[in-house]
CSV table of C-alpha atoms in Angstrom, one decimal:
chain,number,residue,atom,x,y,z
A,1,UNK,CA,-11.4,-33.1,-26.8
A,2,UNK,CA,-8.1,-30.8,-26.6
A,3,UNK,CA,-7.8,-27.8,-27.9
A,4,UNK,CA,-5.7,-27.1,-30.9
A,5,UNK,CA,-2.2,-27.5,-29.3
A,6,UNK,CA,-3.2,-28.2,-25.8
A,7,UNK,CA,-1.9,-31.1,-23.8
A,8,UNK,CA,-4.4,-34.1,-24.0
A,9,UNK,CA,-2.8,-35.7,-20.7
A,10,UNK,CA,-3.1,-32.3,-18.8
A,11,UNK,CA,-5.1,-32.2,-15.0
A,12,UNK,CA,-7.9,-29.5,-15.4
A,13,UNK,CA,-7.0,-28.3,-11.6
A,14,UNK,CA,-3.3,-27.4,-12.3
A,15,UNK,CA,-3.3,-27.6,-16.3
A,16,UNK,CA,0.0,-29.6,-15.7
A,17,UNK,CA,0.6,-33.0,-17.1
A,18,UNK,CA,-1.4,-35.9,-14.4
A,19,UNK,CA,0.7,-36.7,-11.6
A,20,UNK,CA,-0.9,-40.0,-10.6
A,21,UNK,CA,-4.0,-40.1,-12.6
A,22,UNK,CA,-7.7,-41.0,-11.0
A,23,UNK,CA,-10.6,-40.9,-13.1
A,24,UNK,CA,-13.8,-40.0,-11.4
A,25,UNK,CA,-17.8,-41.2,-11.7
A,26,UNK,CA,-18.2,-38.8,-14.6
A,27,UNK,CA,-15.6,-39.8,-16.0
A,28,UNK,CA,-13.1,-36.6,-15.9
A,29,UNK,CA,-9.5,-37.2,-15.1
A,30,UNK,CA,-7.3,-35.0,-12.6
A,31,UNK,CA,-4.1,-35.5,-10.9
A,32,UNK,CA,-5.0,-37.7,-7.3
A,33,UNK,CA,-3.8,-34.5,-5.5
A,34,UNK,CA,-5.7,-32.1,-7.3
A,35,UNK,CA,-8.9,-33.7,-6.9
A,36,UNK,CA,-8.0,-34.4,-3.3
A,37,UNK,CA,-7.6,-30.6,-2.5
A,38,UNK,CA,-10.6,-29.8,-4.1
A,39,UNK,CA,-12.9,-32.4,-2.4
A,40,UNK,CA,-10.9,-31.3,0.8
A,41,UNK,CA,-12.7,-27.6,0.3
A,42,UNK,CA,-15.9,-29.7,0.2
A,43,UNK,CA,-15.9,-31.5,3.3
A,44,UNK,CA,-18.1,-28.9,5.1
A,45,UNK,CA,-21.4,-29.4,2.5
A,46,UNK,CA,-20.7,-33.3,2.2
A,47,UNK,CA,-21.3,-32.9,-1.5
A,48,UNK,CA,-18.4,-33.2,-4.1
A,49,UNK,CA,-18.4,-32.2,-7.4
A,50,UNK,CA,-16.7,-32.3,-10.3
A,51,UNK,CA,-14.3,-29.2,-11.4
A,52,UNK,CA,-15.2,-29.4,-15.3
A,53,UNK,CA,-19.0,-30.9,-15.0
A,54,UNK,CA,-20.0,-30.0,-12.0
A,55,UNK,CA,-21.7,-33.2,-11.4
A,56,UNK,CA,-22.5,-33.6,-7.5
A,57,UNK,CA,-21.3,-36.7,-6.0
A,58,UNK,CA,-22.2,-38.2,-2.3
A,59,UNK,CA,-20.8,-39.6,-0.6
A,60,UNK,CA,-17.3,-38.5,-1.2
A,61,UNK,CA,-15.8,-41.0,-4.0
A,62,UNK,CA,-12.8,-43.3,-3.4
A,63,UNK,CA,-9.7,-42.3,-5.8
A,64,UNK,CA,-7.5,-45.4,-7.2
A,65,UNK,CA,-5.0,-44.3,-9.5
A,66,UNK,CA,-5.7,-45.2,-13.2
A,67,UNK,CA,-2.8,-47.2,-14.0
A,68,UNK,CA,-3.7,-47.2,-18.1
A,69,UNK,CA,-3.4,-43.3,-18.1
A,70,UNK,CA,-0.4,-43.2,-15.4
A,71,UNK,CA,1.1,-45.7,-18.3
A,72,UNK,CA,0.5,-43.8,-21.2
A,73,UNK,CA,1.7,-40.4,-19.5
A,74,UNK,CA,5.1,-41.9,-18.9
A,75,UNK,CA,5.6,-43.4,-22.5
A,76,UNK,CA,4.6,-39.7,-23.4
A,77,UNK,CA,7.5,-38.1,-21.5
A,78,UNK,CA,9.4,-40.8,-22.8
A,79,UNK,CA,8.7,-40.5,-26.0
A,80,UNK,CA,9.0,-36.3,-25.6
A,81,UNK,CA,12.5,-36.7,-24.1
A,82,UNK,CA,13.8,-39.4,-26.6
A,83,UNK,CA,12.3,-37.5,-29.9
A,84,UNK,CA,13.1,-33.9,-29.2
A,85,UNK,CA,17.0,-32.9,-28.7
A,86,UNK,CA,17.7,-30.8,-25.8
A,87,UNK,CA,19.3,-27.2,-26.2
A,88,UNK,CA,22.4,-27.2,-23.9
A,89,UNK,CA,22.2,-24.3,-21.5
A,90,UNK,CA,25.8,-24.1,-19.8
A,91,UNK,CA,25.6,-21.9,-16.5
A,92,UNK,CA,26.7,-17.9,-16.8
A,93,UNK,CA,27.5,-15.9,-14.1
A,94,UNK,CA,24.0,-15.7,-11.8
A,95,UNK,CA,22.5,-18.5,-13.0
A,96,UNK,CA,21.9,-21.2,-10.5
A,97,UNK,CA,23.8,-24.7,-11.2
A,98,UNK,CA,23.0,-28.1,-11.8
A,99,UNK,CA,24.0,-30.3,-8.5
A,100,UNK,CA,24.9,-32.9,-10.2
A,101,UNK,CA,26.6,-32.0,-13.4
A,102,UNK,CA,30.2,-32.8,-13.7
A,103,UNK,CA,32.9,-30.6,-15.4
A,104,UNK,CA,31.3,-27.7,-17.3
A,105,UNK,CA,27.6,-27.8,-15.5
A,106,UNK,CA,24.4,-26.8,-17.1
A,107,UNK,CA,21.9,-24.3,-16.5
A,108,UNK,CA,19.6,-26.2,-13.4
A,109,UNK,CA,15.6,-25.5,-14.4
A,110,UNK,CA,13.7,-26.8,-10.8
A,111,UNK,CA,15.3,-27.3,-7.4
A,112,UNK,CA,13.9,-30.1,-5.6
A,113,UNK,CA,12.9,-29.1,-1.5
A,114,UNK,CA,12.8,-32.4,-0.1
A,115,UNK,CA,16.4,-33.4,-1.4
A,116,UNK,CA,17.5,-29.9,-1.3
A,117,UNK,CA,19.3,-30.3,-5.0
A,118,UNK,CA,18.9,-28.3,-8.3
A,119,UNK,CA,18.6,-30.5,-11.5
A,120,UNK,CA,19.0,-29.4,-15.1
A,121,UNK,CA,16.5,-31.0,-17.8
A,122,UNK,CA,18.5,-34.3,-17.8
A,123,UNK,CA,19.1,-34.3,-14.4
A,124,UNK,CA,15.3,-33.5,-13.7
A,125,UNK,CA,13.9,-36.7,-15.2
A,126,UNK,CA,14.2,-39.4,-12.7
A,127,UNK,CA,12.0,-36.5,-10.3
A,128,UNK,CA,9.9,-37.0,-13.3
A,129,UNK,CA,9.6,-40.5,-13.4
A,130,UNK,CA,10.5,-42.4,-10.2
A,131,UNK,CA,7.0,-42.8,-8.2
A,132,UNK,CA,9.2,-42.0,-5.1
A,133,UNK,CA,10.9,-38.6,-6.2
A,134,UNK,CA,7.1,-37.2,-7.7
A,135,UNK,CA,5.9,-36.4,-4.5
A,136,UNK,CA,8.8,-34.4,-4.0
A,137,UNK,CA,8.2,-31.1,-4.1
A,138,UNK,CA,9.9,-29.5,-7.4
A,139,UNK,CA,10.0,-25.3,-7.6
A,140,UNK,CA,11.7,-23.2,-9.5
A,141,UNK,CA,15.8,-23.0,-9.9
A,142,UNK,CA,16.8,-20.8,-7.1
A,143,UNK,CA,20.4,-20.9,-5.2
A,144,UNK,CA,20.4,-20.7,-1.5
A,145,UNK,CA,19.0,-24.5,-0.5
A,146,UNK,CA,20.7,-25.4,2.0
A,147,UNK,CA,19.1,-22.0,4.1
A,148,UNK,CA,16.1,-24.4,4.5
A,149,UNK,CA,18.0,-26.9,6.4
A,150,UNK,CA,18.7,-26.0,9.9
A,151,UNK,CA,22.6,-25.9,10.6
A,152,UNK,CA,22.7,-27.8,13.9
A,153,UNK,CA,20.8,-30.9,13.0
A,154,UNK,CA,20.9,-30.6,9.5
A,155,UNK,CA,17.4,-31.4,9.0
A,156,UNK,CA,14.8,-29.4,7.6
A,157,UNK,CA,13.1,-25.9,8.5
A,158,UNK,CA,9.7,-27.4,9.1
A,159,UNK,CA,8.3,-25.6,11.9
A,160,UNK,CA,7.9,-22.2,13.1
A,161,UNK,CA,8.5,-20.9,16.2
A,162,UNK,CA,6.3,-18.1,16.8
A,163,UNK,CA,8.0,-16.9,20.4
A,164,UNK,CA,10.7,-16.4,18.6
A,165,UNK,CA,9.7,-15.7,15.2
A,166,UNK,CA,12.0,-17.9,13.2
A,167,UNK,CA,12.1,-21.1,11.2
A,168,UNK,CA,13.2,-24.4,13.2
A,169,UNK,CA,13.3,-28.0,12.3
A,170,UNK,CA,11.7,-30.9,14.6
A,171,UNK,CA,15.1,-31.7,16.6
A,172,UNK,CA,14.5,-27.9,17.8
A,173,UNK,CA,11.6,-28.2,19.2
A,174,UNK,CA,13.1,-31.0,21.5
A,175,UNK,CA,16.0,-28.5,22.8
A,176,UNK,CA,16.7,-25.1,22.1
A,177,UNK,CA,12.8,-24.1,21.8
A,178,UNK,CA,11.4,-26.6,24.2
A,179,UNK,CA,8.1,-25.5,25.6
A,180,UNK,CA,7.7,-22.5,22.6
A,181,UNK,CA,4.9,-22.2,21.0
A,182,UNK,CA,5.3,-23.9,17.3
A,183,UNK,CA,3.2,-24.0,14.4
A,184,UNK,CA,4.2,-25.7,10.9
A,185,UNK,CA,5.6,-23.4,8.1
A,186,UNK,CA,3.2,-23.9,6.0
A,187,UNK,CA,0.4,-22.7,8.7
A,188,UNK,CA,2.8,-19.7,10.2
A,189,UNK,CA,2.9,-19.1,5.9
A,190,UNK,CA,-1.6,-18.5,5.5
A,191,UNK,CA,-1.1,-16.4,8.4
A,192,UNK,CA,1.6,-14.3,6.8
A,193,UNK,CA,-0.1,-14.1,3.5
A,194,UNK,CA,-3.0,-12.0,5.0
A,195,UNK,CA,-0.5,-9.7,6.1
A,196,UNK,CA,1.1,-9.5,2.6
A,197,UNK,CA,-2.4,-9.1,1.5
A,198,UNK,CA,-2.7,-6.2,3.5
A,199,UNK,CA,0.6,-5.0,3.2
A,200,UNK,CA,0.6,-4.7,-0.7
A,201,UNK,CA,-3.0,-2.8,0.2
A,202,UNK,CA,-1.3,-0.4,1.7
A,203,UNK,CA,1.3,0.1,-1.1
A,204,UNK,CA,-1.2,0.3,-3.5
A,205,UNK,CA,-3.0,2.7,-1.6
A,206,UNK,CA,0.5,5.2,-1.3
A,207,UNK,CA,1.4,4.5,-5.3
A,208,UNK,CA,-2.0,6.1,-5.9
A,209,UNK,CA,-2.0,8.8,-3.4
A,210,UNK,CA,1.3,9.8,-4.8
A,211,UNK,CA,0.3,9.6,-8.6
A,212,UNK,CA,-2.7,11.5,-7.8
A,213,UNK,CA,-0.6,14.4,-5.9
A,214,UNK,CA,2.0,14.2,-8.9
A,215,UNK,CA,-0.7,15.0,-11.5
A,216,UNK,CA,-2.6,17.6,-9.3
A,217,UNK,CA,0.9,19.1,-8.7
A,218,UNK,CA,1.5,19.2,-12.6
A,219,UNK,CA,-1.9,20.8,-13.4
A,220,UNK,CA,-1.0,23.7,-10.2
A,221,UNK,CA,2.3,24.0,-12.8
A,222,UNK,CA,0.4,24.7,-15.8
A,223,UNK,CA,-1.8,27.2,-14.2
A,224,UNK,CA,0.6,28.8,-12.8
A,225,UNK,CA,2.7,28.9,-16.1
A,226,UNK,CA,-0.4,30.0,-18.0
A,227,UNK,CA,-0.8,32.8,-14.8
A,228,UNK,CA,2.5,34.1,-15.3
A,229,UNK,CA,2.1,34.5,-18.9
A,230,UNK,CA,-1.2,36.2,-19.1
A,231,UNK,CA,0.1,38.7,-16.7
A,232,UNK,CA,3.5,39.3,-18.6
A,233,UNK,CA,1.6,39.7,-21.5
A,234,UNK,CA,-0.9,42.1,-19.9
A,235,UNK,CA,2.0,43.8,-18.5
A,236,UNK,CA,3.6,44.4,-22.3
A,237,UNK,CA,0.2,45.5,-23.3
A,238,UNK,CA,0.6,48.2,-20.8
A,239,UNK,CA,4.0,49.5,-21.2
A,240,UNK,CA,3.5,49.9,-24.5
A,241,UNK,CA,0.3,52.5,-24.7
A,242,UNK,CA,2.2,54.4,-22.2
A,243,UNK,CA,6.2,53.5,-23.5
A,244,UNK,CA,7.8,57.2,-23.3
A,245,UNK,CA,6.7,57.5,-19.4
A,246,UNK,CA,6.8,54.2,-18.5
A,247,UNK,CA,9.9,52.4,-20.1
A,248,UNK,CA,12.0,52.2,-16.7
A,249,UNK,CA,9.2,50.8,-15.2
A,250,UNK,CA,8.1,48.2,-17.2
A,251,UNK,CA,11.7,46.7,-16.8
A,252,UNK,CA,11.3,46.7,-13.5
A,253,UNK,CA,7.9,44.8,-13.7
A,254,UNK,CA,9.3,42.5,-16.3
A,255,UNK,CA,12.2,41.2,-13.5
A,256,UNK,CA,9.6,40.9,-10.6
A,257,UNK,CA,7.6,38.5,-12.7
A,258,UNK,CA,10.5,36.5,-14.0
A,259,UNK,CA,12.1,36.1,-10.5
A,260,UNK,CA,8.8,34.6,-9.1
A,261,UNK,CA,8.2,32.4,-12.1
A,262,UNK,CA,11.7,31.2,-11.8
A,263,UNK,CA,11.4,30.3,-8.4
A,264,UNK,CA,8.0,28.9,-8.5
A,265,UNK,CA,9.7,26.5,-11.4
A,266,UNK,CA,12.9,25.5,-8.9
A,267,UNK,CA,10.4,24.5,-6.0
A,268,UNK,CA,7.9,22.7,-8.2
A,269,UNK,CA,10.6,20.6,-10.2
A,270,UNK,CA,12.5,19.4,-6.5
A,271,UNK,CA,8.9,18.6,-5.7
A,272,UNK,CA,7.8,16.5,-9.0
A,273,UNK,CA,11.2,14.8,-8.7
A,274,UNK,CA,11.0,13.7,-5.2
A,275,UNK,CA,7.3,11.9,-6.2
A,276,UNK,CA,8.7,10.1,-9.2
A,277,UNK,CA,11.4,8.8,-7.1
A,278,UNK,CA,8.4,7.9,-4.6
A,279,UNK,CA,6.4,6.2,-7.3
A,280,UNK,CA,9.0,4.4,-9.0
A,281,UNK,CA,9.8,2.9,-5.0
A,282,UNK,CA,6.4,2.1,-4.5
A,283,UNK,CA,5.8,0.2,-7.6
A,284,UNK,CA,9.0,-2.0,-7.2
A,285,UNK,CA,7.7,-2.9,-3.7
A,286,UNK,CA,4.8,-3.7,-4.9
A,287,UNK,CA,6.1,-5.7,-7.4
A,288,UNK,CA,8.2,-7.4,-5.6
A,289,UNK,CA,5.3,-8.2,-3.2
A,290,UNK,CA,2.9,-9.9,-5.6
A,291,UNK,CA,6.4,-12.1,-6.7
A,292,UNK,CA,6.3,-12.8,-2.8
A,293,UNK,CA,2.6,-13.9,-2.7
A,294,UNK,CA,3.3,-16.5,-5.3
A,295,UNK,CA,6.3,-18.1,-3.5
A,296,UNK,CA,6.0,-21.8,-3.4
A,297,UNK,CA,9.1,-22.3,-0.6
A,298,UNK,CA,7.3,-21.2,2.7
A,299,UNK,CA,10.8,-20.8,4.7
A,300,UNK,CA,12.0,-18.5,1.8
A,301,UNK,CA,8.6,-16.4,2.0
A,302,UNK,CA,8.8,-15.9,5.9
A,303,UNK,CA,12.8,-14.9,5.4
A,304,UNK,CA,11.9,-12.6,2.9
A,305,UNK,CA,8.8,-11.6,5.2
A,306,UNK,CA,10.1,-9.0,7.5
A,307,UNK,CA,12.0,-7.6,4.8
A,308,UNK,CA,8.6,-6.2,3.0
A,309,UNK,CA,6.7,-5.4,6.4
A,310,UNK,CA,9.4,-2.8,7.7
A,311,UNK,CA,9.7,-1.6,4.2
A,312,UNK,CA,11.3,1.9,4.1
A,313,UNK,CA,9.1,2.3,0.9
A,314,UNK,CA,6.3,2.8,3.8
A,315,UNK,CA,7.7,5.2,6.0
A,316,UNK,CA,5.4,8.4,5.9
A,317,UNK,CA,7.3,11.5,4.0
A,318,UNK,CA,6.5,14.9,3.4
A,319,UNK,CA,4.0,15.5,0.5
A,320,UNK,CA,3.8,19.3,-0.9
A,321,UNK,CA,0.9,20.6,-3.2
A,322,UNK,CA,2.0,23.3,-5.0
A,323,UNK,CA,-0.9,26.4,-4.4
A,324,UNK,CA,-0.9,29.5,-7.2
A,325,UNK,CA,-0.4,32.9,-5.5
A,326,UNK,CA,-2.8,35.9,-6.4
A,327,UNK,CA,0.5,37.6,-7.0
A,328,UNK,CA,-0.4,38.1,-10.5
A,329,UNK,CA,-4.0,39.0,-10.1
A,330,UNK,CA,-3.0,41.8,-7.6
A,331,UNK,CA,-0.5,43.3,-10.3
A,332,UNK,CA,-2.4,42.7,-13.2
A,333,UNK,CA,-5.1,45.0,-11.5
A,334,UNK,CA,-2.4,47.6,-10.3
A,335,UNK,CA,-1.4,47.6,-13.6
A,336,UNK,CA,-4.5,48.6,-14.8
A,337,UNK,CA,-4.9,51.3,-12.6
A,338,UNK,CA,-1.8,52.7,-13.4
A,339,UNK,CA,-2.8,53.1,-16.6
A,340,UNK,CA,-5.4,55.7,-15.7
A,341,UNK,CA,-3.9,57.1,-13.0
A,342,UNK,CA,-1.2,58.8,-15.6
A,343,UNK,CA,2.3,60.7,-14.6
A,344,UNK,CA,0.5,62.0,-11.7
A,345,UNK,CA,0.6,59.2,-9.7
A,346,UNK,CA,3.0,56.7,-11.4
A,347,UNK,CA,5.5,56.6,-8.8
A,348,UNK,CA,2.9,56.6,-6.0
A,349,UNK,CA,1.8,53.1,-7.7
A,350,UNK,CA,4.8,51.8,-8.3
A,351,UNK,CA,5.5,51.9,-4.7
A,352,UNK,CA,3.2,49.5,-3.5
A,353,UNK,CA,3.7,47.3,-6.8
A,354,UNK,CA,7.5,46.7,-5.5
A,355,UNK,CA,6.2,46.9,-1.9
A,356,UNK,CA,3.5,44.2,-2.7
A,357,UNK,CA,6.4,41.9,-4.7
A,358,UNK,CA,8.3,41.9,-1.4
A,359,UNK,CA,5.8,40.4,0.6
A,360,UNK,CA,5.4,37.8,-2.3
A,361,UNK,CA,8.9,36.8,-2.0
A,362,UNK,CA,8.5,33.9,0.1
A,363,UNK,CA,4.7,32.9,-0.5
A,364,UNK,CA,4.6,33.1,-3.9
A,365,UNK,CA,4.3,29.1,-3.4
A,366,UNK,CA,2.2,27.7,-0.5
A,367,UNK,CA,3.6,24.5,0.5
A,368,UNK,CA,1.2,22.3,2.5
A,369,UNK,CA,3.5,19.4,4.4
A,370,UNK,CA,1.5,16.9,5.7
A,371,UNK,CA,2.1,13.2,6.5
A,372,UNK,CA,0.6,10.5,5.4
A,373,UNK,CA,-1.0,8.3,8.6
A,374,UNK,CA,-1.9,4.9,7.9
């Protein structure tokens, strides 16, 4: 029994209402396709089974269409269309049309591949109900159709050429490729996926490598931040046991460890905003990829092939990791000594404290630039 607002006329395989119905030994119902792909897979071991039961079958059963379910399917569609009133959905701006709407036209809901159309929910129907338009295959609404159909013969994109790496249709092959090796679309489009596969891998692979340098590069910040305050405030601590000698120089401490704080902050932030950006590309890419692995139109999956493959998302760019400097261990210590070295040798001190600051100028921040090699 269905559950609790399931569709009772639904295939198990493709949970979509039966398409020519069979029923099988055990009595389970699918779609004649359905069954047919899945028996296909089971050619090898000569043992079929059933998808819901699992009951073994052999040899391989015949399938005859049941016509009492195929009858009561269409009186259900029937019914569904009669019963329940349709929401008109007039076309905006970017929506894809209905073919053959006249005057204002609706919204179109499938496009049809074999007549190379797109229908709106009324329009739809006889590809719903005519034995001959069901084997049609019906995707969703999407402009561009007539890109499938080749524009010297007009016929459709059918085969691929793999010399020349393009979509041809049968008249083609005859001319214009003669004596290329050809493959079907639909062959040239399980070889692709792999490479999709693979491809989406690899952008995986970068979105995590770059979100894990982002977050290490974050945590270098906050050390370094917590650094520079520990040492400013060991600094104050300083200058103010010993405020009557020392006031000039404290101020002069105070602006060494603000300029390198300040420009420690300037090169981290260009660095964290150039990995968001990163991130942000990666993760549409991939997006976009796993929308690309679930294409039904094989002609608009190799077209849109190449595009992914050469992806500038993939190029290899410069990653920095941002490295704390001892610079504030080294003054923290000379700090300290100053402290007990007194009047005497103050100056002495503060000479290789500035001295020591100028060396840091440009290595406060170690930048490590390294590609990424795939």
């Amino acid at each position: 029994m269905a559950a609790s607002g399931q569709n009772p006329f639904s295939c198990a395989v493709c949970l979509d209402t039966w398409r020519d119905p069979v029923t099988i030994p055990c009595g389970h119902n699918y779609c004649m396709h359905c069954i047919s792909a899945c028996w296909d897979k089971e050619d090898e071991k000569g043992v079929y089974s059933c998808p819901l039961c699992s009951e073994p079958f052999s040899p391989r059963p015949p399938l005859k269409k049941n016509t009492v379910l195929a009858e009561l399917v269409g009186n259900m569609k029937v019914q569904i269309v009669t019963s329940v009133p349709s929401v008109v959905c007039y076309a905006e701006p970017g929506d894809v049309e209905c073919d053959f709407c006249t005057g204002r036209k609706l919204k179109a809901e499938q496009s049809c591949l074999a007549c190379l159309v797109s229908m709106c929910e009324t329009h739809l129907q006889p590809h719903l109900d005519v034995p001959a338009l069901r084997k049609h295959k019906l995707v969703k609404a999407r402009a561009g159709l007539q890109d499938r159909v080749c524009a010297k013969h007009d016929k459709p994109l059918e085969v691929f050429c793999c010399t020349d790496q393009t979509c041809i249709c049968m008249l083609c092959t005859m001319d214009d490729h003669k004596g290329h090796e050809t493959t079907s679309v639909a062959a040239e489009r399980r070889h692709k996926q792999n490479q999709v596969a693979e491809t989406r891998s690899h952008f995986q692979q970068k979105i995590q490598q770059t979100v894990t340098t982002l977050q290490t590069l974050r945590e270098r910040m906050a050390n370094h931040k917590t650094m520079s305050e520990k040492t400013l405030a060991h600094s104050e601590k300083i200058f103010t046991e010993l405020i009557q000698y020392f006031e000039g120089k404290r101020s002069e401490v105070r602006e060494l460890i603000s300029a390198q704080q300040k420009q420690a902050g300037l090169n981290a932030e260009e660095m964290v905003q150039e990995l968001e950006q990163r991130s942000t590309e990666l993760k549409k890419g991939d997006a976009e990829l796993a929308e690309l692995c679930h294409e039904e139109d094989h002609s608009w999956f190799l077209q849109r092939f190449h595009t992914f493959k050469n992806s500038p998302a993939l190029k290899t760019s410069p990653i920095m990791i941002l490295t704390v400097s001892k610079y504030f261990e080294d003054l923290s210590q000379s700090l300290s000594a100053l402290r007990q070295t007194v009047e005497s040798t103050c100056d002495l001190d503060m000479v290789k404290i500035s001295a020591k600051s100028k060396n840091y100028d440009h290595w406060l921040i170690t930048l490590y630039k390294y590609r990424l090699c795939y």
